[in-house]
Amino acid sequence: MHNDKEIHILGAGLAGSEAAWQIARSGLACVLHEMRPNRQTKAHKTGDCAELVCSNSLKSDSPNTASWLLKVELRRMGSLALRAAEQTRVPGGHALTVDRELFSKAITAALEAEPLVEIRREEVREVPANGIVVVATGPLTSGTLAADIARRTGSERLYFYDSISPIVDASTIDHSKVFAASRYGKSLDGGEDYLNCPMTKPEYETFLDALLAAESADAHIEDDMAIRAGKVPFFEACLPVEEIARRGRDTLRFGPMKPVGLDDPRTGRWAYAIVQLRQETQRADSYNLVGFQNHMKFGEQQRVLRLIPGLENAEFLRFGQMHRNTYINAPELLTAELQLKADERVFFAGQISGVEGYVESIATGLLAGRFAAAYARGERLADLPRETACGSLIHYLTHADPKRYQPANIAFDLLPQLEPELKRKLRHDRKARHVEVCRRAVAAMDEYLGAHAAAV
Ligand SMILES: Cc1cc2nc3c(=O)[nH]c(=O)nc-3n(C[C@H](O)[C@H](O)[C@H](O)COP(=O)(O)OP(=O)(O)OC[C@H]3O[C@@H](n4cnc5c(N)ncnc54)[C@H](O)[C@@H]3O)c2cc1C
């Protein structure tokens, strides 16, 4: 006989790991199914839970930014991932940047030590027919399960394409050509968190020409319909560097290669263009090229990126790549508890639920875990206040226009506007408006958690 209250979480990524932790915290048992290391995705490298597949940054931790607000709320709700991030933090300016290996090892160890979580290393090929299910298999959900989800949701799977940045071995950087600095000297601890590779105008022009002429990698997603149809819809917030370069000869200088706020100590001035390198590990033995996600052939990447001053002899530990992203049409399919409208025992979390980004995936994992636990107890949690970042993410997922749906990162425009009078008073001060929005959100979250402490 099956147990219709048994909770199954599919995928031990950022969302699934957080969901399992929250369910266990509420006193219920769950099974966490993960196909790695038996079956890898195109982006994961280990068998660890909550592996970060690209950047090691959980975005801004600068007070009164939208990403900071989301993290504040998650910390207040006891997020395992945010706790692990604090423990494994590396310098990253205003961002919460972690040692990716230690981060996922800390989460794996916590889940393995939790008696209420059973981790099963197996690929799930279809949504279990019984029990309560949290689908958190991410943007690279394996094919058979993705086909089953498409069949169950009755919608076509939707794809767009992201790309990942290369990583260089720190010992192969020519330190006589690069300098350490944070933009406008802004660093959480007053340090100089980035290595900067300054370029003169001729160096930039040579680099740009090489980039524009470089050969693209074959799409490893050739089975996909969009590629076959010659339509490759990129995600605007994560464009490949060569795609940005195609938009104009100066576009990179105003984007990932902008030199502003970075005084070159040798000239005392800003360079013509800059490539920033961000520390990857606590040992500082590798750096990623910030914003240099790309889709060039690996040999071409090496040739072109070695034109960057300081990287002439760089050894690349990982090259940039393009990948698939799978997500459902949330506003059409999900309730405000992240359940399928058509089958309320099935919850969605993480990137596949229609959000974008590490922290947003953690957030929906945390919430889906809590919603699923309440559902198992035959209860329903009170709605999250709309003023909070978490409440606003859920609101976006369930209220965006389904016809033009695109996954979103948390941003102030997802949060409700201030009261008209306050908004008018602060109309010339954007920063003060953000402070107010954050203050209101944190107060609403504290009130919610205070009022519903017993239920969550
Ligand atoms: C290549 C790439 C780069 C990205 N870069 C960034 C970035 O730099 N910054 C950022 O904020 N966001 C980035 N994202 C977007 C997103 O934040 C991450 O994908 C994030 O990991 C999503 O979390 P998740 O829990 O939804 O999925 P994941 O963390 O991918 O977890 C899903 C898990 O499910 C497992 N799984 C899949 N199918 C099955 C199955 N059938 N059975 C069992 N297990 C299964 C996978 O092995 C994986 O462990 C990137 C995405 C990709 C793909």
Coordinates of C-alpha atoms and ligand atoms in Angstrom, one line a residue:
M1 CA 0.0 0.0 0.0
H2 CA 1.4 3.4 -0.8
N3 CA 1.5 6.3 1.7
D4 CA -0.4 9.2 0.2
K5 CA 1.3 11.6 2.7
E6 CA 4.8 10.5 1.8
I7 CA 6.7 13.5 0.5
H8 CA 9.1 13.1 -2.5
I9 CA 11.4 15.9 -3.6
L10 CA 12.7 15.5 -7.1
G11 CA 16.2 17.0 -7.5
A12 CA 18.7 17.9 -4.7
G13 CA 19.7 21.2 -6.3
L14 CA 19.4 24.6 -4.6
A15 CA 15.6 24.5 -4.4
G16 CA 15.2 20.8 -3.7
S17 CA 17.8 20.8 -0.9
E18 CA 16.2 23.8 0.8
A19 CA 12.7 22.2 0.4
A20 CA 13.9 19.0 2.1
W21 CA 15.5 21.0 4.9
Q22 CA 12.3 23.0 5.6
I23 CA 10.1 19.8 5.6
A24 CA 12.4 18.2 8.1
R25 CA 12.4 21.3 10.2
S26 CA 8.6 21.1 10.4
G27 CA 9.0 17.6 11.8
L28 CA 8.0 15.6 8.7
A29 CA 10.1 13.0 6.8
C30 CA 10.8 13.2 3.1
V31 CA 12.7 11.4 0.3
L32 CA 15.1 13.5 -1.7
H33 CA 15.7 12.0 -5.2
E34 CA 18.9 13.1 -7.0
M35 CA 20.3 11.5 -10.2
R36 CA 23.8 12.8 -9.8
P37 CA 26.5 11.4 -9.6
N38 CA 25.0 8.4 -11.5
R39 CA 23.8 10.7 -14.2
Q40 CA 25.3 14.2 -14.7
T41 CA 23.7 17.2 -16.3
K42 CA 25.7 19.3 -18.9
A43 CA 26.6 21.8 -16.2
H44 CA 27.0 20.0 -12.9
K45 CA 30.4 18.4 -12.1
T46 CA 29.9 16.7 -8.7
G47 CA 27.4 14.5 -6.8
D48 CA 27.0 17.2 -4.1
C49 CA 23.6 18.7 -3.3
A50 CA 23.0 22.4 -4.2
E51 CA 26.0 22.6 -6.6
L52 CA 26.4 26.1 -8.0
V53 CA 26.9 25.5 -11.7
C54 CA 28.2 28.9 -12.9
S55 CA 29.0 32.0 -10.9
N56 CA 29.8 31.6 -7.3
S57 CA 27.9 34.8 -6.4
L58 CA 24.5 34.9 -4.6
K59 CA 24.3 38.5 -5.8
S60 CA 24.2 41.7 -3.8
D61 CA 24.3 41.7 0.0
S62 CA 24.3 45.5 0.0
P63 CA 21.5 46.7 2.3
N64 CA 18.3 48.0 0.6
T65 CA 18.8 46.2 -2.7
A66 CA 16.1 43.8 -3.9
S67 CA 18.5 40.8 -3.8
W68 CA 19.6 41.7 -0.2
L69 CA 16.0 41.9 0.9
L70 CA 15.2 38.4 -0.4
K71 CA 18.2 37.1 1.5
V72 CA 17.1 38.9 4.7
E73 CA 13.7 37.2 4.4
L74 CA 15.3 33.8 3.8
R75 CA 17.6 34.1 6.7
R76 CA 14.7 35.0 8.9
M77 CA 12.9 31.8 7.7
G78 CA 15.9 29.6 8.6
S79 CA 17.3 28.9 5.1
L80 CA 19.9 26.2 5.1
A81 CA 21.5 27.6 1.9
L82 CA 21.9 31.1 3.4
R83 CA 23.5 29.6 6.5
A84 CA 25.9 27.6 4.3
A85 CA 26.7 30.7 2.3
E86 CA 27.7 32.6 5.5
Q87 CA 30.0 29.7 6.5
T88 CA 31.7 29.5 3.1
R89 CA 31.8 33.2 2.1
V90 CA 34.7 34.5 0.1
P91 CA 35.5 38.2 -0.7
G92 CA 33.2 39.5 -3.4
G93 CA 32.7 43.2 -2.9
H94 CA 29.0 43.9 -2.1
A95 CA 28.0 40.5 -3.3
L96 CA 27.5 37.4 -1.2
T97 CA 30.1 35.2 -2.8
V98 CA 30.9 31.7 -1.7
D99 CA 33.5 28.9 -2.2
R100 CA 31.3 26.8 -4.4
E101 CA 32.8 23.5 -3.3
L102 CA 32.6 24.2 0.5
F103 CA 29.1 25.6 0.0
S104 CA 27.6 22.5 -1.5
K105 CA 29.6 20.2 0.8
A106 CA 28.1 22.1 3.8
I107 CA 24.6 21.6 2.5
T108 CA 25.2 17.9 1.6
A109 CA 26.6 17.3 5.1
A110 CA 23.6 18.9 6.8
L111 CA 21.1 16.9 4.8
E112 CA 23.0 13.6 5.2
A113 CA 23.0 14.2 9.0
E114 CA 19.3 14.9 9.1
P115 CA 17.4 11.7 10.1
L116 CA 14.1 12.9 8.5
V117 CA 15.7 13.3 5.1
E118 CA 16.5 10.2 3.0
I119 CA 18.6 10.9 0.0
R120 CA 18.1 8.5 -2.9
R121 CA 20.6 8.6 -5.7
E122 CA 18.4 7.8 -8.7
E123 CA 17.0 9.4 -11.8
V124 CA 13.3 9.9 -11.6
R125 CA 11.7 9.3 -15.0
E126 CA 8.2 10.4 -14.2
V127 CA 6.4 12.3 -11.5
P128 CA 5.5 9.7 -8.8
A129 CA 1.8 8.7 -9.1
N130 CA 1.3 8.7 -5.3
G131 CA 2.3 10.9 -2.4
I132 CA 3.1 14.5 -2.3
V133 CA 5.7 15.6 -4.8
V134 CA 8.0 18.7 -5.0
V135 CA 9.4 19.0 -8.5
A136 CA 12.7 20.8 -8.3
T137 CA 14.8 19.3 -11.1
G138 CA 16.0 22.6 -12.4
P139 CA 16.7 24.1 -15.8
L140 CA 18.5 20.9 -16.9
T141 CA 15.7 18.5 -15.9
S142 CA 16.5 15.1 -17.6
G143 CA 14.6 14.3 -20.8
T144 CA 12.2 11.6 -19.8
L145 CA 11.0 13.5 -16.7
A146 CA 10.7 16.7 -18.7
A147 CA 8.6 14.9 -21.3
D148 CA 6.3 13.6 -18.5
I149 CA 6.0 17.1 -17.0
A150 CA 5.1 18.5 -20.4
R151 CA 2.5 15.8 -20.8
R152 CA 1.0 16.4 -17.3
T153 CA 1.0 20.2 -17.6
G154 CA -0.6 20.0 -21.0
S155 CA 1.6 22.9 -22.0
E156 CA 4.6 22.9 -24.4
R157 CA 7.9 23.0 -22.6
L158 CA 9.4 26.5 -22.9
Y159 CA 13.1 27.0 -23.6
F160 CA 15.5 29.8 -23.7
Y161 CA 19.3 29.8 -23.6
D162 CA 21.8 31.0 -21.0
S163 CA 25.6 30.7 -21.0
I164 CA 28.3 30.3 -18.4
S165 CA 31.6 32.2 -17.8
P166 CA 35.1 30.8 -18.1
I167 CA 37.4 30.2 -15.0
V168 CA 41.2 30.7 -15.0
D169 CA 43.9 29.2 -12.9
A170 CA 45.1 32.1 -10.6
S171 CA 48.8 31.0 -10.9
T172 CA 48.7 31.6 -14.6
I173 CA 47.6 35.3 -14.4
D174 CA 50.3 37.8 -15.1
H175 CA 50.0 39.9 -12.0
S176 CA 52.3 42.6 -13.4
K177 CA 49.6 43.6 -15.8
V178 CA 46.5 43.4 -13.6
F179 CA 45.5 45.4 -10.5
A180 CA 43.3 44.6 -7.5
A181 CA 40.4 47.0 -6.8
S182 CA 36.6 47.1 -6.3
R183 CA 34.6 49.6 -8.4
Y184 CA 34.7 53.0 -6.6
G185 CA 36.5 51.3 -3.8
K186 CA 33.3 49.6 -2.7
S187 CA 34.0 46.4 -0.8
L188 CA 32.3 45.0 2.2
D189 CA 35.5 44.9 4.2
G190 CA 37.3 47.7 2.6
G191 CA 39.4 45.3 0.5
E192 CA 40.2 45.2 -3.2
D193 CA 38.1 42.2 -4.2
Y194 CA 38.5 42.0 -8.0
L195 CA 41.5 41.6 -10.2
N196 CA 41.2 44.0 -13.1
C197 CA 42.7 43.6 -16.6
P198 CA 42.9 47.1 -18.1
M199 CA 42.9 47.6 -21.9
T200 CA 44.0 50.4 -24.1
K201 CA 41.9 51.4 -27.1
P202 CA 44.0 49.4 -29.6
E203 CA 44.0 46.4 -27.3
Y204 CA 40.2 46.6 -27.0
E205 CA 39.8 47.0 -30.8
T206 CA 42.0 43.9 -31.5
F207 CA 40.1 41.9 -28.9
L208 CA 36.7 42.9 -30.2
D209 CA 37.7 41.9 -33.8
A210 CA 38.9 38.5 -32.6
L211 CA 35.7 38.0 -30.6
L212 CA 33.5 38.9 -33.5
A213 CA 35.3 36.6 -35.8
A214 CA 35.5 33.6 -33.4
E215 CA 33.8 30.4 -34.3
S216 CA 30.7 29.3 -32.3
A217 CA 30.5 25.9 -30.6
D218 CA 27.9 23.5 -32.0
A219 CA 24.8 23.6 -30.0
H220 CA 24.8 20.5 -27.7
I221 CA 21.1 20.9 -27.6
E222 CA 20.7 20.1 -31.3
D223 CA 17.7 17.9 -30.4
D224 CA 15.9 21.1 -29.5
M225 CA 13.2 22.5 -31.8
A226 CA 14.2 26.1 -31.4
I227 CA 17.8 25.4 -32.5
R228 CA 16.6 23.4 -35.5
A229 CA 14.3 26.2 -36.4
G230 CA 17.3 28.6 -36.2
K231 CA 15.7 30.5 -33.4
V232 CA 17.9 30.8 -30.3
P233 CA 16.1 33.1 -27.8
F234 CA 18.8 34.3 -25.4
F235 CA 17.9 35.5 -21.9
E236 CA 18.5 39.2 -22.0
A237 CA 20.1 39.4 -18.5
C238 CA 22.7 36.7 -19.3
L239 CA 23.8 37.3 -22.9
P240 CA 26.9 35.7 -24.3
V241 CA 29.7 38.2 -24.6
E242 CA 30.0 37.8 -28.4
E243 CA 26.2 38.5 -28.7
I244 CA 26.7 41.8 -26.7
A245 CA 29.7 42.6 -29.0
R246 CA 27.5 42.2 -32.1
R247 CA 25.2 44.9 -30.8
G248 CA 27.8 47.7 -31.3
R249 CA 31.5 48.3 -31.0
D250 CA 31.2 50.2 -27.7
T251 CA 28.4 48.0 -26.2
L252 CA 30.9 45.9 -24.2
R253 CA 32.6 49.0 -22.8
F254 CA 29.3 50.0 -21.4
G255 CA 28.5 46.5 -20.2
P256 CA 30.7 43.8 -18.7
M257 CA 33.9 45.6 -19.8
K258 CA 33.0 49.0 -18.3
P259 CA 36.1 50.7 -16.8
V260 CA 34.3 53.3 -14.7
G261 CA 35.3 53.6 -11.0
L262 CA 38.5 51.5 -11.4
D263 CA 41.6 53.7 -11.1
D264 CA 44.6 52.0 -12.6
P265 CA 47.4 52.5 -10.1
R266 CA 50.0 52.8 -12.9
T267 CA 48.2 55.6 -14.7
G268 CA 46.0 57.0 -12.0
R269 CA 43.2 56.9 -14.5
W270 CA 40.4 54.7 -15.8
A271 CA 41.4 52.4 -18.6
Y272 CA 39.6 52.4 -22.0
A273 CA 38.0 49.0 -21.1
I274 CA 38.4 46.5 -18.2
V275 CA 37.9 42.8 -17.8
Q276 CA 37.2 41.9 -14.1
L277 CA 38.2 38.7 -12.5
R278 CA 36.4 37.5 -9.4
Q279 CA 37.8 35.1 -6.8
E280 CA 36.3 31.6 -7.0
T281 CA 37.6 29.8 -4.0
Q282 CA 38.6 30.6 -0.4
R283 CA 42.2 29.7 -1.4
A284 CA 42.0 32.3 -4.2
D285 CA 43.5 29.7 -6.6
S286 CA 41.0 30.4 -9.4
Y287 CA 39.1 33.4 -10.8
N288 CA 36.1 33.7 -13.1
L289 CA 35.8 36.3 -15.9
V290 CA 32.9 38.4 -14.7
G291 CA 30.1 38.6 -17.3
F292 CA 32.1 36.6 -19.9
Q293 CA 29.6 33.9 -20.5
N294 CA 30.0 32.9 -24.1
H295 CA 29.3 30.2 -26.7
M296 CA 32.7 30.1 -28.6
K297 CA 34.4 26.8 -29.4
F298 CA 36.8 26.0 -26.5
G299 CA 40.0 26.5 -28.7
E300 CA 38.6 29.8 -29.9
Q301 CA 37.9 30.9 -26.3
Q302 CA 41.5 30.2 -25.3
R303 CA 42.8 32.1 -28.3
V304 CA 40.5 35.1 -27.9
L305 CA 40.6 35.4 -24.1
R306 CA 44.4 35.2 -24.1
L307 CA 44.3 38.6 -25.9
I308 CA 43.2 40.1 -22.5
P309 CA 46.2 41.8 -20.8
G310 CA 47.3 39.6 -18.0
L311 CA 45.7 36.5 -19.4
E312 CA 48.3 35.9 -22.3
N313 CA 49.4 32.6 -20.7
A314 CA 46.2 31.8 -18.8
E315 CA 45.2 28.2 -18.2
F316 CA 41.4 27.8 -18.3
L317 CA 39.9 25.5 -15.7
R318 CA 36.5 25.8 -17.3
F319 CA 35.4 27.3 -20.6
G320 CA 32.1 29.2 -21.2
Q321 CA 29.2 27.2 -22.4
M322 CA 25.6 27.6 -23.5
H323 CA 22.9 25.6 -21.9
R324 CA 19.2 24.8 -21.9
N325 CA 16.7 26.2 -19.5
T326 CA 13.4 24.4 -18.9
Y327 CA 10.6 26.1 -17.0
I328 CA 6.8 25.8 -16.9
N329 CA 4.3 28.5 -17.6
A330 CA 3.8 29.3 -13.9
P331 CA 0.9 31.9 -14.2
E332 CA -1.1 29.4 -16.2
L333 CA -0.3 26.3 -14.1
L334 CA 0.5 27.1 -10.5
T335 CA -1.5 28.2 -7.4
A336 CA -0.1 30.7 -4.8
E337 CA 1.1 27.6 -2.9
L338 CA 3.2 26.6 -5.9
Q339 CA 0.9 23.6 -6.5
L340 CA -0.3 22.4 -9.9
K341 CA -3.8 23.6 -10.3
A342 CA -4.6 20.4 -12.1
D343 CA -3.1 18.1 -9.4
E344 CA -2.7 19.8 -6.0
R345 CA -0.3 17.2 -4.5
V346 CA 2.4 18.2 -7.0
F347 CA 4.4 21.3 -6.1
F348 CA 7.0 23.1 -8.2
A349 CA 10.2 24.9 -7.0
G350 CA 13.3 26.4 -8.3
Q351 CA 14.1 27.4 -11.9
I352 CA 11.6 25.0 -13.4
S353 CA 8.8 26.7 -11.5
G354 CA 9.6 29.9 -13.5
V355 CA 11.9 31.9 -11.4
E356 CA 15.5 32.9 -12.4
G357 CA 18.6 32.8 -10.3
Y358 CA 20.2 31.0 -7.4
V359 CA 18.6 32.9 -4.6
E360 CA 15.2 32.9 -6.2
S361 CA 15.5 29.1 -6.6
I362 CA 16.4 28.8 -2.9
A363 CA 13.4 31.0 -2.0
T364 CA 10.9 29.0 -4.0
G365 CA 12.4 25.8 -2.6
L366 CA 12.0 27.1 0.9
L367 CA 8.4 28.1 0.3
A368 CA 7.4 24.9 -1.6
G369 CA 8.9 22.9 1.3
R370 CA 6.8 24.7 3.8
F371 CA 3.6 24.6 1.6
A372 CA 4.1 20.8 1.0
A373 CA 4.6 20.2 4.7
A374 CA 1.4 22.1 5.6
Y375 CA -0.5 20.2 2.8
A376 CA 0.7 16.9 4.3
R377 CA -0.7 17.9 7.7
G378 CA -4.0 18.8 6.0
E379 CA -3.4 22.6 6.7
R380 CA -3.0 25.6 4.6
L381 CA -0.4 28.3 5.4
A382 CA -1.5 31.9 5.5
D383 CA -0.6 33.9 2.3
L384 CA 2.7 35.6 2.5
P385 CA 2.4 39.4 2.7
R386 CA 2.5 40.9 -0.8
E387 CA 4.9 43.6 0.6
T388 CA 7.6 41.0 1.1
A389 CA 10.1 39.9 -1.6
C390 CA 9.0 36.3 -1.2
G391 CA 5.3 37.3 -1.5
S392 CA 6.2 39.4 -4.5
L393 CA 8.0 36.5 -6.2
I394 CA 4.9 34.3 -5.7
H395 CA 2.7 37.1 -7.0
Y396 CA 4.8 37.4 -10.1
L397 CA 4.7 33.6 -10.7
T398 CA 0.9 33.5 -10.4
H399 CA -0.1 36.9 -11.9
A400 CA 2.3 37.6 -14.8
D401 CA 0.9 37.5 -18.3
P402 CA 1.0 33.8 -19.3
K403 CA 1.2 34.7 -23.0
R404 CA 4.6 36.5 -22.6
Y405 CA 5.9 34.7 -19.6
Q406 CA 9.6 34.9 -18.9
P407 CA 11.3 33.8 -15.6
A408 CA 12.3 36.8 -13.4
N409 CA 15.0 37.6 -10.9
I410 CA 13.8 39.5 -7.8
A411 CA 13.7 43.2 -8.5
F412 CA 12.0 46.3 -7.0
D413 CA 9.5 46.4 -9.8
L414 CA 8.0 43.1 -8.6
L415 CA 7.3 44.6 -5.2
P416 CA 4.2 46.8 -4.6
Q417 CA 4.6 50.6 -4.9
L418 CA 4.8 52.8 -1.8
E419 CA 1.7 54.6 -0.6
P420 CA 1.0 57.5 -3.0
E421 CA 1.8 60.2 -0.4
L422 CA 5.1 58.7 0.6
K423 CA 6.0 58.0 -3.0
R424 CA 5.3 61.6 -3.8
K425 CA 7.4 62.8 -0.9
L426 CA 10.4 60.7 -2.0
R427 CA 9.9 61.1 -5.8
H428 CA 13.4 62.6 -6.2
D429 CA 15.2 60.1 -4.1
R430 CA 15.2 56.6 -5.5
K431 CA 17.5 55.3 -2.8
A432 CA 15.2 56.5 -0.1
R433 CA 12.2 54.8 -1.8
H434 CA 14.1 51.5 -1.9
V435 CA 14.9 51.9 1.8
E436 CA 11.2 52.4 2.5
V437 CA 10.2 49.4 0.4
C438 CA 12.7 47.2 2.3
R439 CA 11.7 48.5 5.7
R440 CA 8.0 47.8 4.9
A441 CA 8.9 44.3 3.6
V442 CA 11.0 43.3 6.6
A443 CA 8.3 44.6 9.0
A444 CA 5.6 42.6 7.1
M445 CA 7.8 39.4 7.2
D446 CA 8.5 39.8 10.9
E447 CA 4.8 40.3 11.6
Y448 CA 3.9 37.2 9.4
L449 CA 6.5 35.0 11.1
G450 CA 5.5 36.2 14.5
A451 CA 1.8 35.6 13.9
H452 CA 2.3 32.2 12.2
A453 CA 5.3 30.9 14.1
A454 CA 3.4 27.8 15.2
A455 CA 2.3 26.9 11.7
V456 CA 5.7 27.2 10.0
Ligands
LIG1 C1 24.7 26.4 -16.8 C2 23.9 27.3 -15.9 C3 24.4 28.5 -15.4 C4 23.7 29.3 -14.5 N1 24.3 30.3 -13.9 C5 23.7 31.0 -13.0 C6 24.4 32.1 -12.3 O1 25.6 32.3 -12.5 N2 23.7 32.8 -11.3 C7 22.4 32.5 -11.0 O2 21.9 33.2 -10.1 N3 21.8 31.5 -11.7 C8 22.4 30.8 -12.6 N4 21.7 29.8 -13.3 C9 20.2 29.7 -13.1 C10 19.8 29.0 -11.8 O3 19.9 29.8 -10.7 C11 20.5 27.7 -11.5 O4 20.3 26.8 -12.5 C12 20.1 27.1 -10.1 O5 20.9 26.0 -9.8 C13 18.7 26.6 -10.2 O6 18.4 25.9 -9.0 P1 17.4 24.6 -9.1 O7 17.3 24.1 -7.7 O8 16.1 25.0 -9.7 O9 18.1 23.6 -10.1 P2 19.5 22.8 -9.9 O10 20.3 23.5 -8.9 O11 20.0 22.6 -11.3 O12 19.0 21.4 -9.2 C14 18.3 20.5 -10.0 C15 18.7 19.1 -9.5 O13 17.8 18.1 -10.1 C16 18.6 17.1 -10.5 N5 17.8 16.3 -11.6 C17 17.5 16.8 -12.8 N6 16.7 15.8 -13.4 C18 16.5 14.9 -12.5 C19 15.8 13.6 -12.5 N7 15.0 13.2 -13.6 N8 15.8 12.8 -11.4 C20 16.5 13.2 -10.3 N9 17.3 14.3 -10.3 C21 17.2 15.2 -11.3 C22 19.9 17.7 -11.1 O14 20.9 16.8 -11.1 C23 20.1 18.8 -10.0 O15 20.9 18.4 -9.0 C24 22.4 29.0 -14.2 C25 21.8 27.9 -14.8 C26 22.5 27.0 -15.6 C27 21.9 25.8 -16.2

